[in-house]
Coordinates of C-alpha atoms in Angstrom, one line a residue:
M1 CA 53.1 22.2 -44.0
K2 CA 49.7 22.7 -45.5
K3 CA 48.5 24.5 -42.4
L4 CA 51.4 26.8 -42.6
Y5 CA 50.7 27.4 -46.3
Y6 CA 47.2 28.5 -45.6
F7 CA 48.3 30.7 -42.7
I8 CA 50.9 32.5 -44.8
N9 CA 48.4 32.8 -47.7
S10 CA 45.9 34.3 -45.3
F11 CA 48.4 36.6 -43.7
F12 CA 49.5 38.2 -47.0
F13 CA 45.9 38.6 -48.1
F14 CA 44.9 40.7 -45.1
V15 CA 48.2 42.7 -45.1
R16 CA 47.5 43.6 -48.8
N17 CA 44.0 44.7 -47.9
V18 CA 45.3 47.2 -45.4
F19 CA 46.3 49.3 -48.4
I20 CA 43.7 48.3 -51.0
K21 CA 40.1 49.5 -50.8
N22 CA 37.4 46.9 -51.7
T23 CA 33.7 46.9 -51.4
Y24 CA 31.6 43.7 -51.6
Q25 CA 27.9 43.1 -51.5
I26 CA 28.3 39.8 -49.6
I27 CA 30.9 38.2 -47.4
F28 CA 30.4 34.4 -47.1
Y29 CA 32.1 32.6 -44.2
A30 CA 32.2 29.0 -43.1
P31 CA 34.4 26.5 -41.3
S32 CA 36.3 24.1 -43.6
H33 CA 34.5 21.0 -42.3
F34 CA 31.6 22.0 -44.4
N35 CA 33.6 21.1 -47.6
R36 CA 31.7 17.9 -48.2
T37 CA 31.6 17.5 -52.0
E38 CA 33.9 15.3 -54.0
G39 CA 35.9 18.3 -55.0
A40 CA 36.2 19.6 -51.4
E41 CA 33.7 22.4 -51.9
N42 CA 31.0 23.6 -49.6
P43 CA 27.6 22.3 -50.9
F44 CA 25.7 24.7 -48.7
F45 CA 27.2 27.7 -50.4
N46 CA 27.5 26.4 -53.9
G47 CA 24.0 27.3 -55.0
L48 CA 24.2 30.8 -53.5
L49 CA 27.6 31.5 -55.1
E50 CA 26.2 30.4 -58.5
I51 CA 23.4 32.9 -58.0
C52 CA 25.9 35.7 -57.2
N53 CA 27.9 34.9 -60.2
D54 CA 24.9 34.9 -62.5
C55 CA 23.5 38.1 -61.1
N56 CA 26.9 39.9 -60.9
I57 CA 26.8 40.2 -57.1
S58 CA 30.2 40.9 -55.7
Y59 CA 31.4 38.7 -52.8
L60 CA 34.2 37.3 -50.8
Y61 CA 34.3 33.8 -49.5
F62 CA 36.3 33.3 -46.3
E63 CA 37.1 29.8 -45.0
E64 CA 37.8 29.1 -41.3
P65 CA 40.3 26.4 -40.4
D66 CA 39.1 23.4 -38.4
I67 CA 41.7 22.0 -36.0
Y68 CA 39.6 18.9 -35.3
T69 CA 39.6 17.5 -38.8
N70 CA 41.9 17.1 -41.8
Q71 CA 39.2 18.1 -44.2
K72 CA 40.5 19.5 -47.5
R73 CA 40.3 23.2 -48.1
S74 CA 38.1 24.8 -50.7
S75 CA 39.9 26.1 -53.8
S76 CA 37.3 28.9 -54.2
A77 CA 37.7 30.3 -50.7
I78 CA 40.2 32.7 -49.1
P79 CA 41.8 31.2 -45.9
F80 CA 40.8 33.1 -42.8
D81 CA 43.5 31.4 -40.8
F82 CA 45.5 34.4 -39.8
I83 CA 42.6 36.4 -38.5
Y84 CA 41.0 33.3 -36.9
Y85 CA 44.0 32.6 -34.8
L86 CA 44.5 36.2 -33.9
I87 CA 40.9 36.3 -32.7
I88 CA 41.4 33.3 -30.5
F89 CA 44.6 34.9 -29.1
L90 CA 42.8 38.2 -28.4
R91 CA 39.8 36.5 -26.7
K92 CA 42.2 35.5 -23.9
F93 CA 42.6 39.2 -22.9
M94 CA 38.9 40.0 -22.8
G95 CA 37.4 40.4 -19.3
S96 CA 35.6 37.4 -17.8
E97 CA 32.6 39.6 -17.1
M98 CA 32.0 40.1 -20.8
S99 CA 29.7 37.8 -22.8
F100 CA 31.0 35.8 -25.8
V101 CA 29.0 38.2 -28.0
E102 CA 30.5 41.3 -26.4
K103 CA 34.1 39.9 -26.6
D104 CA 33.9 39.2 -30.3
K105 CA 32.2 42.5 -31.1
K106 CA 35.0 44.3 -29.3
I107 CA 37.7 42.3 -31.2
G108 CA 35.9 43.0 -34.5
R109 CA 35.9 46.8 -33.8
F110 CA 39.6 46.6 -32.9
L111 CA 40.7 44.7 -36.0
K112 CA 38.4 46.9 -38.2
K113 CA 40.9 49.7 -37.6
I114 CA 43.8 47.6 -38.9
F115 CA 43.0 44.7 -41.3
F116 CA 39.4 45.7 -42.3
R117 CA 39.6 49.4 -42.5
K118 CA 39.4 49.5 -46.3
L119 CA 37.1 46.5 -46.7
S120 CA 33.4 47.1 -46.7
F121 CA 30.4 44.8 -47.2
E122 CA 26.6 45.0 -47.1
N123 CA 25.7 41.5 -46.1
Y124 CA 27.4 38.7 -44.1
I125 CA 26.3 35.1 -44.6
T126 CA 27.7 32.4 -42.4
I127 CA 27.0 28.7 -41.4
S128 CA 26.7 27.5 -37.8
Q129 CA 26.5 31.1 -36.7
S130 CA 30.3 31.3 -37.1
M131 CA 31.8 34.8 -36.4
L132 CA 28.5 36.6 -36.3
S133 CA 29.5 38.8 -33.4
F134 CA 33.0 39.5 -34.9
F135 CA 31.7 40.7 -38.2
N136 CA 29.0 42.7 -36.5
G137 CA 31.9 44.4 -34.7
V138 CA 33.7 45.0 -38.0
D139 CA 30.6 46.6 -39.5
S140 CA 27.5 47.1 -37.4
N141 CA 25.6 48.4 -40.4
A142 CA 26.0 45.1 -42.4
K143 CA 23.1 42.6 -42.5
L144 CA 23.9 39.3 -40.8
F145 CA 22.5 36.0 -42.0
D146 CA 22.9 32.4 -40.7
L147 CA 22.4 29.8 -43.4
Q148 CA 20.8 26.5 -42.2
H149 CA 23.1 23.5 -42.6
G150 CA 21.4 20.8 -40.6
T151 CA 18.3 20.2 -38.6
I152 CA 16.7 23.0 -36.4
H153 CA 14.2 22.4 -33.7
A154 CA 12.5 24.1 -30.8
D155 CA 15.1 23.1 -28.2
K156 CA 18.3 23.6 -30.2
E157 CA 20.6 25.6 -28.0
N158 CA 22.0 27.8 -30.8
Y159 CA 18.5 28.8 -31.9
L160 CA 15.8 28.5 -29.2
V161 CA 15.6 27.1 -25.7
D162 CA 12.4 27.2 -23.6
G163 CA 11.0 29.8 -26.0
K164 CA 14.0 32.1 -25.7
V165 CA 15.9 33.1 -28.8
A166 CA 19.7 32.4 -28.6
E167 CA 21.8 35.4 -27.6
N168 CA 24.1 35.1 -30.6
L169 CA 21.2 35.5 -33.0
K170 CA 19.2 38.2 -31.1
E171 CA 22.1 40.4 -30.0
N172 CA 23.4 40.4 -33.5
N173 CA 20.0 41.0 -35.1
S174 CA 20.7 38.0 -37.3
H175 CA 18.4 36.6 -39.9
L176 CA 17.9 32.9 -40.7
L177 CA 18.0 31.5 -44.2
L178 CA 16.0 28.3 -44.0
S179 CA 15.4 25.3 -46.4
G180 CA 11.7 24.8 -45.8
N181 CA 8.5 26.2 -44.4
A182 CA 8.2 23.4 -41.8
Y183 CA 11.3 24.7 -40.0
K184 CA 10.0 28.2 -40.0
E185 CA 6.7 27.1 -38.5
L186 CA 8.5 25.1 -35.8
L187 CA 10.5 28.1 -34.6
T188 CA 7.8 30.7 -34.8
K189 CA 5.3 28.5 -33.0
N190 CA 7.7 27.9 -30.1
E191 CA 9.3 31.3 -29.5
N192 CA 8.2 33.7 -26.8
G193 CA 7.7 36.8 -29.0
N194 CA 8.0 37.4 -32.7
Y195 CA 11.7 37.6 -33.4
F196 CA 11.8 34.7 -35.8
Q197 CA 8.6 35.8 -37.5
N198 CA 10.5 38.9 -38.6
H199 CA 13.9 37.3 -39.1
I200 CA 13.4 34.2 -41.2
E201 CA 13.5 33.8 -44.9
V202 CA 12.7 30.5 -46.5
I203 CA 15.0 30.3 -49.6
G204 CA 15.2 26.5 -50.0
T205 CA 18.5 24.6 -50.5
S206 CA 20.7 23.3 -53.3
T207 CA 22.3 20.6 -51.1
F208 CA 19.8 18.0 -52.2
A209 CA 19.7 19.1 -55.9
E210 CA 21.3 15.8 -57.0
V211 CA 18.9 13.6 -55.1
K212 CA 17.1 11.5 -57.7
E213 CA 14.0 9.4 -57.2
K214 CA 14.9 5.9 -56.3
S215 CA 13.1 3.2 -58.1
V216 CA 11.2 0.9 -55.8
K217 CA 13.5 -2.1 -55.6
I218 CA 13.4 -3.7 -52.2
N219 CA 16.5 -5.4 -50.6
K220 CA 17.7 -5.9 -47.0
N221 CA 20.7 -3.6 -47.2
V222 CA 20.7 -0.8 -44.6
L223 CA 22.7 2.4 -44.9
V224 CA 23.8 3.5 -41.4
S225 CA 24.5 7.2 -41.0
L226 CA 27.0 7.2 -38.1
Q227 CA 27.2 10.2 -35.7
F228 CA 30.3 9.5 -33.7
T229 CA 31.8 13.0 -33.4
H230 CA 33.4 15.2 -30.7
D231 CA 30.0 17.1 -30.7
H232 CA 28.8 14.3 -28.4
S233 CA 30.1 13.5 -25.0
D234 CA 31.9 10.2 -24.5
I235 CA 28.8 8.8 -22.8
E236 CA 26.6 9.9 -25.7
N237 CA 28.9 8.3 -28.3
Q238 CA 28.9 5.1 -26.2
Q239 CA 25.1 5.1 -26.1
I240 CA 24.9 5.3 -29.8
A241 CA 27.4 2.5 -30.2
D242 CA 25.8 0.2 -27.8
S243 CA 22.3 0.7 -29.3
L244 CA 23.7 0.2 -32.8
E245 CA 25.5 -3.0 -31.9
Q246 CA 22.4 -4.5 -30.2
L247 CA 20.2 -3.7 -33.2
I248 CA 22.7 -5.2 -35.7
K249 CA 22.9 -8.4 -33.7
K250 CA 19.1 -8.5 -33.4
E251 CA 18.3 -7.9 -37.1
D252 CA 20.8 -10.4 -38.4
T253 CA 19.0 -11.0 -41.7
F254 CA 19.9 -7.4 -42.8
H255 CA 23.3 -6.2 -44.0
F256 CA 24.5 -2.9 -42.5
Y257 CA 26.7 -0.5 -44.4
L258 CA 28.3 2.0 -42.0
R259 CA 28.9 5.5 -43.4
N260 CA 31.1 7.7 -41.2
H261 CA 30.2 11.2 -40.3
P262 CA 32.3 13.9 -42.1
R263 CA 33.9 14.9 -38.8
F264 CA 34.5 11.4 -37.4
N265 CA 37.8 11.3 -35.6
N266 CA 37.9 7.7 -34.1
E267 CA 35.7 8.6 -31.2
I268 CA 34.5 5.0 -31.3
D269 CA 36.5 1.9 -32.4
L270 CA 34.5 0.6 -35.4
N271 CA 36.1 -2.8 -35.1
R272 CA 33.3 -3.8 -32.6
F273 CA 30.9 -3.6 -35.6
L274 CA 33.1 -4.7 -38.4
S275 CA 33.8 -8.0 -36.6
L276 CA 30.2 -8.9 -37.2
P277 CA 29.4 -10.9 -40.4
N278 CA 26.6 -8.6 -41.5
V279 CA 28.5 -5.3 -41.3
S280 CA 30.6 -3.4 -43.9
L281 CA 32.0 0.1 -44.3
I282 CA 30.8 2.2 -47.1
S283 CA 32.0 5.6 -48.5
G284 CA 31.8 7.6 -51.7
K285 CA 28.8 9.6 -52.9
L286 CA 25.7 9.4 -50.8
Q287 CA 23.6 9.0 -53.9
E288 CA 25.5 5.8 -54.8
N289 CA 25.1 4.5 -51.3
F290 CA 21.3 5.0 -51.5
S291 CA 21.2 3.1 -54.8
K292 CA 22.6 0.1 -52.9
C293 CA 20.3 0.2 -49.9
S294 CA 16.6 0.2 -49.5
L295 CA 16.6 1.3 -45.9
H296 CA 18.3 3.8 -43.7
L297 CA 19.3 3.7 -40.0
T298 CA 20.5 6.5 -37.8
S299 CA 20.2 8.1 -34.3
Y300 CA 19.1 11.5 -35.6
S301 CA 21.1 12.4 -38.7
T302 CA 19.8 14.8 -41.3
T303 CA 20.6 12.0 -43.8
A304 CA 17.1 10.8 -42.9
F305 CA 15.7 13.8 -44.8
E306 CA 17.9 13.0 -47.8
A307 CA 16.7 9.4 -47.8
A308 CA 13.1 10.5 -47.4
L309 CA 13.3 12.8 -50.4
Q310 CA 13.7 9.8 -52.6
G311 CA 11.4 7.5 -50.8
I312 CA 13.8 5.6 -48.5
P313 CA 12.3 5.1 -45.0
S314 CA 14.5 5.4 -41.9
C315 CA 14.7 3.5 -38.7
F316 CA 15.9 5.3 -35.6
L317 CA 18.1 3.8 -32.9
P318 CA 16.1 3.4 -29.6
I319 CA 18.0 5.7 -27.4
K320 CA 16.2 7.3 -24.5
S321 CA 17.3 10.9 -24.8
K322 CA 15.5 14.1 -25.6
K323 CA 18.4 15.1 -27.9
F324 CA 18.1 12.0 -30.0
D325 CA 14.3 12.0 -30.2
I326 CA 13.8 15.1 -32.4
F327 CA 12.6 13.2 -35.4
N328 CA 9.6 12.0 -33.3
S329 CA 9.0 15.0 -31.0
Q330 CA 9.9 17.8 -33.3
Y331 CA 9.5 16.6 -36.9
S332 CA 6.7 14.1 -36.5
Y333 CA 8.4 11.6 -38.7
P334 CA 5.8 9.1 -40.0
F335 CA 6.1 5.5 -38.6
Y336 CA 9.0 6.6 -36.3
N337 CA 8.8 3.6 -33.9
L338 CA 8.7 0.9 -36.6
S339 CA 11.5 -1.7 -36.8
L340 CA 13.6 -2.5 -39.8
T341 CA 11.6 -5.7 -40.3
E342 CA 8.3 -3.7 -40.2
L343 CA 9.6 -1.1 -42.7
H344 CA 10.9 -3.8 -45.0
T345 CA 7.6 -5.8 -44.9
N346 CA 5.5 -2.7 -45.7
Y347 CA 8.0 -0.8 -47.8
P348 CA 5.6 0.1 -50.7
D349 CA 3.2 1.8 -48.3
F350 CA 5.8 4.1 -46.8
Y351 CA 7.5 5.1 -50.1
N352 CA 5.3 8.1 -51.0
Q353 CA 4.4 9.0 -47.4
V354 CA 8.0 9.7 -46.4
K355 CA 8.7 11.7 -49.6
S356 CA 5.7 14.0 -48.9
W357 CA 6.8 14.5 -45.3
A358 CA 10.4 15.6 -46.4
N359 CA 9.2 18.1 -49.0
N360 CA 7.8 20.3 -46.2
F361 CA 11.3 20.7 -44.8
Y362 CA 13.5 20.8 -47.9
Q363 CA 12.5 22.8 -50.9
P364 CA 14.6 23.6 -54.0
L365 CA 16.7 26.7 -53.8
N366 CA 14.7 29.7 -54.9
E367 CA 16.8 32.5 -56.5
N368 CA 14.1 35.1 -56.1
N369 CA 13.6 34.3 -52.5
F370 CA 17.3 34.6 -51.8
L371 CA 17.6 37.9 -53.5
A372 CA 14.5 39.2 -51.8
S373 CA 15.9 38.2 -48.4
L374 CA 18.8 40.6 -48.9
Q375 CA 16.4 43.4 -49.8
N376 CA 14.0 42.6 -47.0
A377 CA 16.7 42.8 -44.4
K378 CA 17.7 46.2 -45.7
Q379 CA 14.1 47.5 -45.5
E380 CA 13.7 46.2 -41.9
D381 CA 16.8 48.2 -40.8

C-alpha cells in the first residue's frame, strides 16, 4: 500500500506541474536507499539542503524508489516514482544500437514536452550518477553534478577504468563534488587527459559531522561492517563470508559485533556466524557502535574512514581480489596487513596515524566551496 501511495502522490505532482510554471536553482535527486539517518533522511544531502535554506536557494528534492529494499522514504523529498517507472517502461522501446546515455537523453527530451515543459532548473545534483542522462535530456543547458557518497578509486567502473573516464560522466559533461583532496588527486593522476582536472570540486562532506573523537580506551570488541549486498555476485558474497568466518574462529579472544549493510537483503545466512560464542549482532547509531568497540573489521567498507576519523584502526579481511584491495592499492591505508592482535597490541601507536590519514579524504563541508562550484560550472560553460 505504501508503494501505491508514493506512486499516486508522484503522479499528481507531475500532472499538476504540467500546468504550473516553476523555476528552481537546483534539483536534487537520489535513490531512497540513501536515507540512512534515524529519521530516514539522506545524510549526503542534508548539509547541502541546509546551505540552500540558509542562502535562499530554491530547490526541488526528488527521491527515486528502490525495489530492492524496504528503506523508509524521506519526508522532505518528492516521490519520483511515476516518472521513474515510466522511464523504465520507455527504455524497452529504445533501439538496441543506442547507448544507455543516448536512450535516457532521448526519453528526457520526450518527457520534457509533457511533464517538464513548465519546470526549469539551473543545476542538477545527484548521487551514484542516477538519472544524469535523463535530466541532461530534459534540459541540456543545466549543469550536472554527481555528489560523492562512497569511496572512489582509479579503477571504479562508474568513474575511471584504465585511464578512461566513464561515459555517463563525460557524455553528460558532469562535474564531481568530492569530500577530500586525496580523492581528487587519485582521479587526476590516473586519467588519460584532463577531464577530472576541470570537472572536480572539493566541497567536503557533512556525513561525518557527528563523528566525535573517541577516548583511547582499549578493549577487544570488534565492530564488523558487513557488505553482503546484491551489488556483489553470489561468489563474492560467499568469499567475504568464508573469510570472515575463518578470522572469527582464529581470533577467538575477540568479540565480534556484526553490523549489517543498509541494503542487506539476506544474501548470506548470518546464523553461520551467530552460532559462534564470540559473535553478536549490533544496530543503532554508528557512533554508539564505535563507543563500544576499539577495533573495526571489514572487507572494504567506507566505515573504515569513519572509524579512522576518530582514531579507530581497521583490520581488512584477507580476500585475494583487486576489488577488495582498494584500501591498500588505492588509499595507502597505514598498517593495512596487520592482524587484529597486532592492532590491539600496538593500539596507542596507530591512534593518531589513522586519523591523520583519514583527514586527507574527508574534510568538513565547506559552504563557500559548494556555492563556488555552482558558479564555476556556469563559467566553464
